[in-house]
Short mmCIF file of C-alpha atoms and ligand atoms in Angstrom, two decimals:
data_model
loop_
_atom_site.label_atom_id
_atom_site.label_comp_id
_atom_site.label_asym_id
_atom_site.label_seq_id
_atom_site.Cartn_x
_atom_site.Cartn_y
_atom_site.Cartn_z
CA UNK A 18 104.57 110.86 105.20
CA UNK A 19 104.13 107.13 105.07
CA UNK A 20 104.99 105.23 101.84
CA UNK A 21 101.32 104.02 101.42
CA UNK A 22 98.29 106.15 102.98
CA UNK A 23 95.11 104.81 102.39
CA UNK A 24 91.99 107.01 103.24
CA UNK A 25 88.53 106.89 103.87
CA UNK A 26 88.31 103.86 100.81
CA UNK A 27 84.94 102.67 100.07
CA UNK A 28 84.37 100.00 97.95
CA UNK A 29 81.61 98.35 96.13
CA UNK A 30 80.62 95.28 94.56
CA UNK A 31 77.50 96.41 92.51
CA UNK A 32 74.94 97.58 95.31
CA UNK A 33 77.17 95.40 97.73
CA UNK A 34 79.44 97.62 99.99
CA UNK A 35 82.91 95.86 100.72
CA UNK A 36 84.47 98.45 102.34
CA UNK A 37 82.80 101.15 104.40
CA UNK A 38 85.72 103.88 104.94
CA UNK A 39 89.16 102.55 106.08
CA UNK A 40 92.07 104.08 106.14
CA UNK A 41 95.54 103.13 106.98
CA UNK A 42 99.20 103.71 106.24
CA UNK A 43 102.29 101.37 105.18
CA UNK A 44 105.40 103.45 106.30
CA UNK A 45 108.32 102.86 103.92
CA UNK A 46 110.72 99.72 105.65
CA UNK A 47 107.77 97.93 107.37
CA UNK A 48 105.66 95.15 107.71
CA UNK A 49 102.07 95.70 107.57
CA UNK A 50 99.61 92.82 108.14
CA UNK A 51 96.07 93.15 107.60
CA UNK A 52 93.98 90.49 109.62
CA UNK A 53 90.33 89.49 109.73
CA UNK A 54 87.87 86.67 109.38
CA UNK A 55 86.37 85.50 105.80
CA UNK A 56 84.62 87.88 104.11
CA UNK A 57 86.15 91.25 106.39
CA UNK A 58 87.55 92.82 103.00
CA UNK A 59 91.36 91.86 103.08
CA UNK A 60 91.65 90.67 99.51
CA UNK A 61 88.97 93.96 98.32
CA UNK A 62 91.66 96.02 100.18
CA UNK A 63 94.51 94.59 98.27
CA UNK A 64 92.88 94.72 94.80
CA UNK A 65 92.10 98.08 95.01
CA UNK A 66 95.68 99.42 96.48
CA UNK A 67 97.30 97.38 93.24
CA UNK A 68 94.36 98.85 90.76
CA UNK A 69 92.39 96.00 89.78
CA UNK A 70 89.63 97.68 91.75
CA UNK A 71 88.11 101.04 91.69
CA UNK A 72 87.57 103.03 94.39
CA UNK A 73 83.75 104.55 95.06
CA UNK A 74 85.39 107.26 96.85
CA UNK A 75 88.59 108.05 99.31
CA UNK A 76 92.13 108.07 98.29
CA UNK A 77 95.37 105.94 98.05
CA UNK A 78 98.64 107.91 98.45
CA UNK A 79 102.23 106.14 97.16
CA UNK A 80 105.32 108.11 97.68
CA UNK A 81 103.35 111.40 98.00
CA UNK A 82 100.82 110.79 94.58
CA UNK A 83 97.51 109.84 94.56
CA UNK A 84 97.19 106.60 92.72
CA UNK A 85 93.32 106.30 93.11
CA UNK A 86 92.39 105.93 89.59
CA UNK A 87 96.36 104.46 87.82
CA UNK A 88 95.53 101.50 86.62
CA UNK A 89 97.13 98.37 88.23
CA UNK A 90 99.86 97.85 85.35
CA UNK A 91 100.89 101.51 85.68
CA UNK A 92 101.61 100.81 89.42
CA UNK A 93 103.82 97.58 88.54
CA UNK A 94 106.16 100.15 86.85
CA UNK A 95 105.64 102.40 90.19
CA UNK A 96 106.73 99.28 92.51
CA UNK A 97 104.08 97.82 93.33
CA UNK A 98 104.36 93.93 93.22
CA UNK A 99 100.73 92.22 93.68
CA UNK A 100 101.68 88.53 94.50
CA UNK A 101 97.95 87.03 94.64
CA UNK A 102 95.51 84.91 96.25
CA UNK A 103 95.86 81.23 95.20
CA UNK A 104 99.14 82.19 93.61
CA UNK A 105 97.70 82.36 89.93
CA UNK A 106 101.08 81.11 88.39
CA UNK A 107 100.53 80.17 84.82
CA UNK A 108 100.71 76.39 85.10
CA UNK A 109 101.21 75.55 81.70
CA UNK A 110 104.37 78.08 81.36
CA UNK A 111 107.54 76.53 82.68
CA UNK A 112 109.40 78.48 86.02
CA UNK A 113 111.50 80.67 83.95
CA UNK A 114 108.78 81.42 81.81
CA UNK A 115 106.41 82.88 84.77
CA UNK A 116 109.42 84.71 86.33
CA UNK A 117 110.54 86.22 82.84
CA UNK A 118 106.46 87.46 82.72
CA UNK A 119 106.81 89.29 85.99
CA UNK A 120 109.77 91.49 84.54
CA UNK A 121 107.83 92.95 81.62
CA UNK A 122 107.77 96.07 82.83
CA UNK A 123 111.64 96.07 83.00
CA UNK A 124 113.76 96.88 79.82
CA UNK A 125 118.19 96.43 80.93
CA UNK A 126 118.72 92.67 80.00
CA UNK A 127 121.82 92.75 82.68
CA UNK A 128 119.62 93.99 85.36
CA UNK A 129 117.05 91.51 84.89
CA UNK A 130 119.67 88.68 85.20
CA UNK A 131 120.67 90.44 88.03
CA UNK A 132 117.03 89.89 90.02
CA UNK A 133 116.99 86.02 88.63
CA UNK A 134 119.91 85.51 89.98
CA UNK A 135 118.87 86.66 93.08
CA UNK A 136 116.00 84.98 92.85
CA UNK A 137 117.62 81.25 92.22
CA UNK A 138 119.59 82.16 95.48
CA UNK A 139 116.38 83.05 97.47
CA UNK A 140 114.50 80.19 96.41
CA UNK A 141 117.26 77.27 95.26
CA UNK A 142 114.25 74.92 94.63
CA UNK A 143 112.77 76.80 91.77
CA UNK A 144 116.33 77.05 90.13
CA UNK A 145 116.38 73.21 90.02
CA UNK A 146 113.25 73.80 88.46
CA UNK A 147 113.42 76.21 85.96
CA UNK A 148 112.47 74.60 83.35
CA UNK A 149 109.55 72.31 84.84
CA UNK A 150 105.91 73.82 84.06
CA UNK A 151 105.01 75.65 86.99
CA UNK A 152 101.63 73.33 87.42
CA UNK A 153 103.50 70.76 88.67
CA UNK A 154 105.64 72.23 91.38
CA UNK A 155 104.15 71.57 95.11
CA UNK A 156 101.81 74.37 96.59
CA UNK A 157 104.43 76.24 98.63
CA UNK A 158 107.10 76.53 96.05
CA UNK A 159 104.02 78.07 93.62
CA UNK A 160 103.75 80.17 96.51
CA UNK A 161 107.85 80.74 96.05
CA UNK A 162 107.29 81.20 92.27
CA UNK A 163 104.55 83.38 92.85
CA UNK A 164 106.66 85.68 95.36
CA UNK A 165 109.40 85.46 92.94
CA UNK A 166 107.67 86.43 89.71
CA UNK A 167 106.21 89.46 91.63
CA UNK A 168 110.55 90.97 92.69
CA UNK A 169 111.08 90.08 88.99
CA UNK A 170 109.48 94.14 88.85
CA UNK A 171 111.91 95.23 90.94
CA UNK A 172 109.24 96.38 93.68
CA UNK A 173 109.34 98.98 96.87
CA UNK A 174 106.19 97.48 97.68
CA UNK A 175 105.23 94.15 97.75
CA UNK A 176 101.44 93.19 98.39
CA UNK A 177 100.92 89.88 99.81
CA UNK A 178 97.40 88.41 99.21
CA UNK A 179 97.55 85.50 101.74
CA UNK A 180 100.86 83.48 100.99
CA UNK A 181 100.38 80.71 103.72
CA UNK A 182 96.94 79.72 102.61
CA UNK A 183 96.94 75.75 102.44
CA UNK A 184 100.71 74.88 102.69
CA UNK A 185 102.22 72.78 104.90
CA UNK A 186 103.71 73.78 108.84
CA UNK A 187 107.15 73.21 107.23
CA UNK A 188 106.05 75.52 103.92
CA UNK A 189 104.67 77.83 106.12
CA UNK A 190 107.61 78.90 108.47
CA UNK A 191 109.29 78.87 105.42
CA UNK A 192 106.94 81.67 103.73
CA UNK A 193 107.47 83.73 106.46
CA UNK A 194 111.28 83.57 106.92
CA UNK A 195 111.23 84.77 103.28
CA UNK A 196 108.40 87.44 103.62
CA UNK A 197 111.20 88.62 106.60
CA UNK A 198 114.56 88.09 104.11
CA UNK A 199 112.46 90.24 101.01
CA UNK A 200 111.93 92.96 104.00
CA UNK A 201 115.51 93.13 105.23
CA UNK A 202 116.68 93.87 101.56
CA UNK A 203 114.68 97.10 101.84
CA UNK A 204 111.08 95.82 100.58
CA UNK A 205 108.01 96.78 102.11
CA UNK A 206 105.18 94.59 102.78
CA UNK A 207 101.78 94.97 102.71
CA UNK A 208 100.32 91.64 103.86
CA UNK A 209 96.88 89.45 104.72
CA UNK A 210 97.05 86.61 106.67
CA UNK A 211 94.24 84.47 107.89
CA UNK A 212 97.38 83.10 110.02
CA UNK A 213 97.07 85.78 112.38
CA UNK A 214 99.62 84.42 115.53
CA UNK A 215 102.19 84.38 112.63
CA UNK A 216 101.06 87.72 110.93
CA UNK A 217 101.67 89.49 113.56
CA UNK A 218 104.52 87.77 114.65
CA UNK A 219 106.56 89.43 111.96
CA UNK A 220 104.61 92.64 111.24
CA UNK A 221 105.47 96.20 112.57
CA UNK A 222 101.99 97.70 112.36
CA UNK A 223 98.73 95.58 112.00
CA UNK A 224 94.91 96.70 111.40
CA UNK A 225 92.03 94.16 111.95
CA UNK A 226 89.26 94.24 109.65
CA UNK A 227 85.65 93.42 110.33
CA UNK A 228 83.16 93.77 107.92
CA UNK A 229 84.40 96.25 105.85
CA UNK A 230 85.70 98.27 108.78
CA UNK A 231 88.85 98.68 110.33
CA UNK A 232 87.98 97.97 113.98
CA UNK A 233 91.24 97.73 115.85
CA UNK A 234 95.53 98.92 114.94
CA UNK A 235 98.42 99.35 116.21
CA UNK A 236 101.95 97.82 117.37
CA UNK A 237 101.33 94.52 116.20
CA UNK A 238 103.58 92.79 119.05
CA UNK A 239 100.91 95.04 121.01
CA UNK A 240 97.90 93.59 118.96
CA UNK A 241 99.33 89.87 119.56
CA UNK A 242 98.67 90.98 123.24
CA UNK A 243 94.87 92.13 123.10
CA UNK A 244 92.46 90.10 124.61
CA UNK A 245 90.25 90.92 121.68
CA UNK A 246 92.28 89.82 119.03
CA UNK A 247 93.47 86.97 121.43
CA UNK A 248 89.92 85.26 121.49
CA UNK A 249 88.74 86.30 118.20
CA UNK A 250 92.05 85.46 115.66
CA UNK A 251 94.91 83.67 117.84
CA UNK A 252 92.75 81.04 119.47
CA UNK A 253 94.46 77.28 119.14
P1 LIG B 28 88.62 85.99 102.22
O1 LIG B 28 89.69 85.71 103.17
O2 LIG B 28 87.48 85.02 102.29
O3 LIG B 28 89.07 86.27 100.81
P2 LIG B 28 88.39 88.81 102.59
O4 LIG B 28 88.54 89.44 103.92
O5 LIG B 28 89.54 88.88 101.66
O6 LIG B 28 87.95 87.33 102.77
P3 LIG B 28 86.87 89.97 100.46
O7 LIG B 28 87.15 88.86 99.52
O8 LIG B 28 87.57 91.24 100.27
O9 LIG B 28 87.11 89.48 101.95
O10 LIG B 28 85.30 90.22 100.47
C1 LIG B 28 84.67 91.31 101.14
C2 LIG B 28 83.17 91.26 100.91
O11 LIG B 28 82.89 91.53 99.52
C3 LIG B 28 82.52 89.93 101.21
O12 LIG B 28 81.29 90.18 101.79
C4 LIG B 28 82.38 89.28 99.87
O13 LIG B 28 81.28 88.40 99.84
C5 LIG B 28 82.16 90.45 98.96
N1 LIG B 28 82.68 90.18 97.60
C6 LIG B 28 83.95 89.86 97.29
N2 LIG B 28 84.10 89.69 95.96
C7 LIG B 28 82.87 89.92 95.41
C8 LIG B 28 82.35 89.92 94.09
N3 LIG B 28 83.15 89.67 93.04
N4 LIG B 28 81.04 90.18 93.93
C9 LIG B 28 80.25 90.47 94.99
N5 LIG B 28 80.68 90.49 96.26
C10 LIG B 28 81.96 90.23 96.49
#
């Protein structure tokens, strides 16, 4: 059984269908990277695993229960960590202030130090920043706040909504060396990338959507090596 099984979802945006049927799994200890062009569904798919979205019909599985209709505060608790889109930190709130928000659903004092602590070792820069208002840190370390907020819950599952999405080549490499680190320590990740060559790079399994579809999966090392995905995502 895989951590996360996804089947047959179908979404819809009023009479506007997002996602036509897909199904896929997230097996507990991997990296799972969901590719595709603008508009393919990625961020739909994401919303709806982490309940802000409702399903039409099919099912989403976690550790063996269907979590179809729990809504996505429930599943923080569960552990699932959404980090989104556009990082949506709360500028006005200092560092410490958005990280302390993502524990809420956590009640031992000692083991919440515990995670900031870990956290100010992960990412050093937001320590020296802890008490600047999270507004005006840089775009990547929002993206580091933003990651770090979200294992403030303690999560088994962390959803990525792309985290490289307008940083810098230098911000970027850096993203993905910690999406790696969070994995080693036992996370899983669920991830969209409009970086595809690096996507895939570090991912286990990979699906490509089109259009509301999933058209191609597998091995992502395997993927990386498809002439399909080659011309349509990892062109230069
Ligand atoms: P992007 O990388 O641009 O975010 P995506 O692959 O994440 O793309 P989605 O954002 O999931 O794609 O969008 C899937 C489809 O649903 C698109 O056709 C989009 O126009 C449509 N859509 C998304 N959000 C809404 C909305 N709030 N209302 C109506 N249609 C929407």
């Amino acid at each position: 059984m895989a951590m996360l099984e996804v089947r047959d979802l179908e979404v819809y945006y009023g009479v506007i269908q997002a996602l036509k049927g897909i199904s896929f799994d997230v097996n507990q200890g991997e990296i799972v990277a969901l590719i595709g062009a603008n508009g393919a569904g990625k961020t739909t798919t994401l919303h709806t695993v982490t309940g802000l979205l409702s399903a039409r019909s099919g099912h989403i599985m976690y550790e063996g229960t269907d979590i179809t209709k729990i809504p996505g505060y429930k599943l923080v608790s569960m552990g699932i960590a959404h980090v989104p889109e556009g990082r949506r930190v709360f500028s006005t709130l200092t560092v410490l202030q958005n990280l302390k928000l993502g524990a809420y659903t956590r009640k031992d004092k000692t083991e919440m130090d515990a995670t900031l602590n870990m956290i100010y070792q992960r990412f050093p820069r937001l320590k020296e920043r802890v008490n600047q208002p999270a507004g005006t840190l840089s775009g990547g370390e929002q993206q580091m706040l933003a990651m770090g907020r979200a294992l403030m819950s303690h999560p088994k599952l962390i959803v990525l909504d792309e985290p490289s999405m307008g940083l810098s080549p230098i911000y970027v490499n850096e993203v993905f060396d910690i999406i790696q680190s969070i994995n080693r320590d036992g996370v899983t990740v669920l991830l969209v990338e409009q970086n595809a060559k690096k996507a895939l790079s570090i991912a286990n399994q990979a699906y490509v959507l089109e259009t509301g579809k999933i058209v191609l999966s597998g091995d992502a090392k395997q993927l990386m090596n498809d002439d399909k995905v080659k011309k349509a995502y990892l062109s230069e």
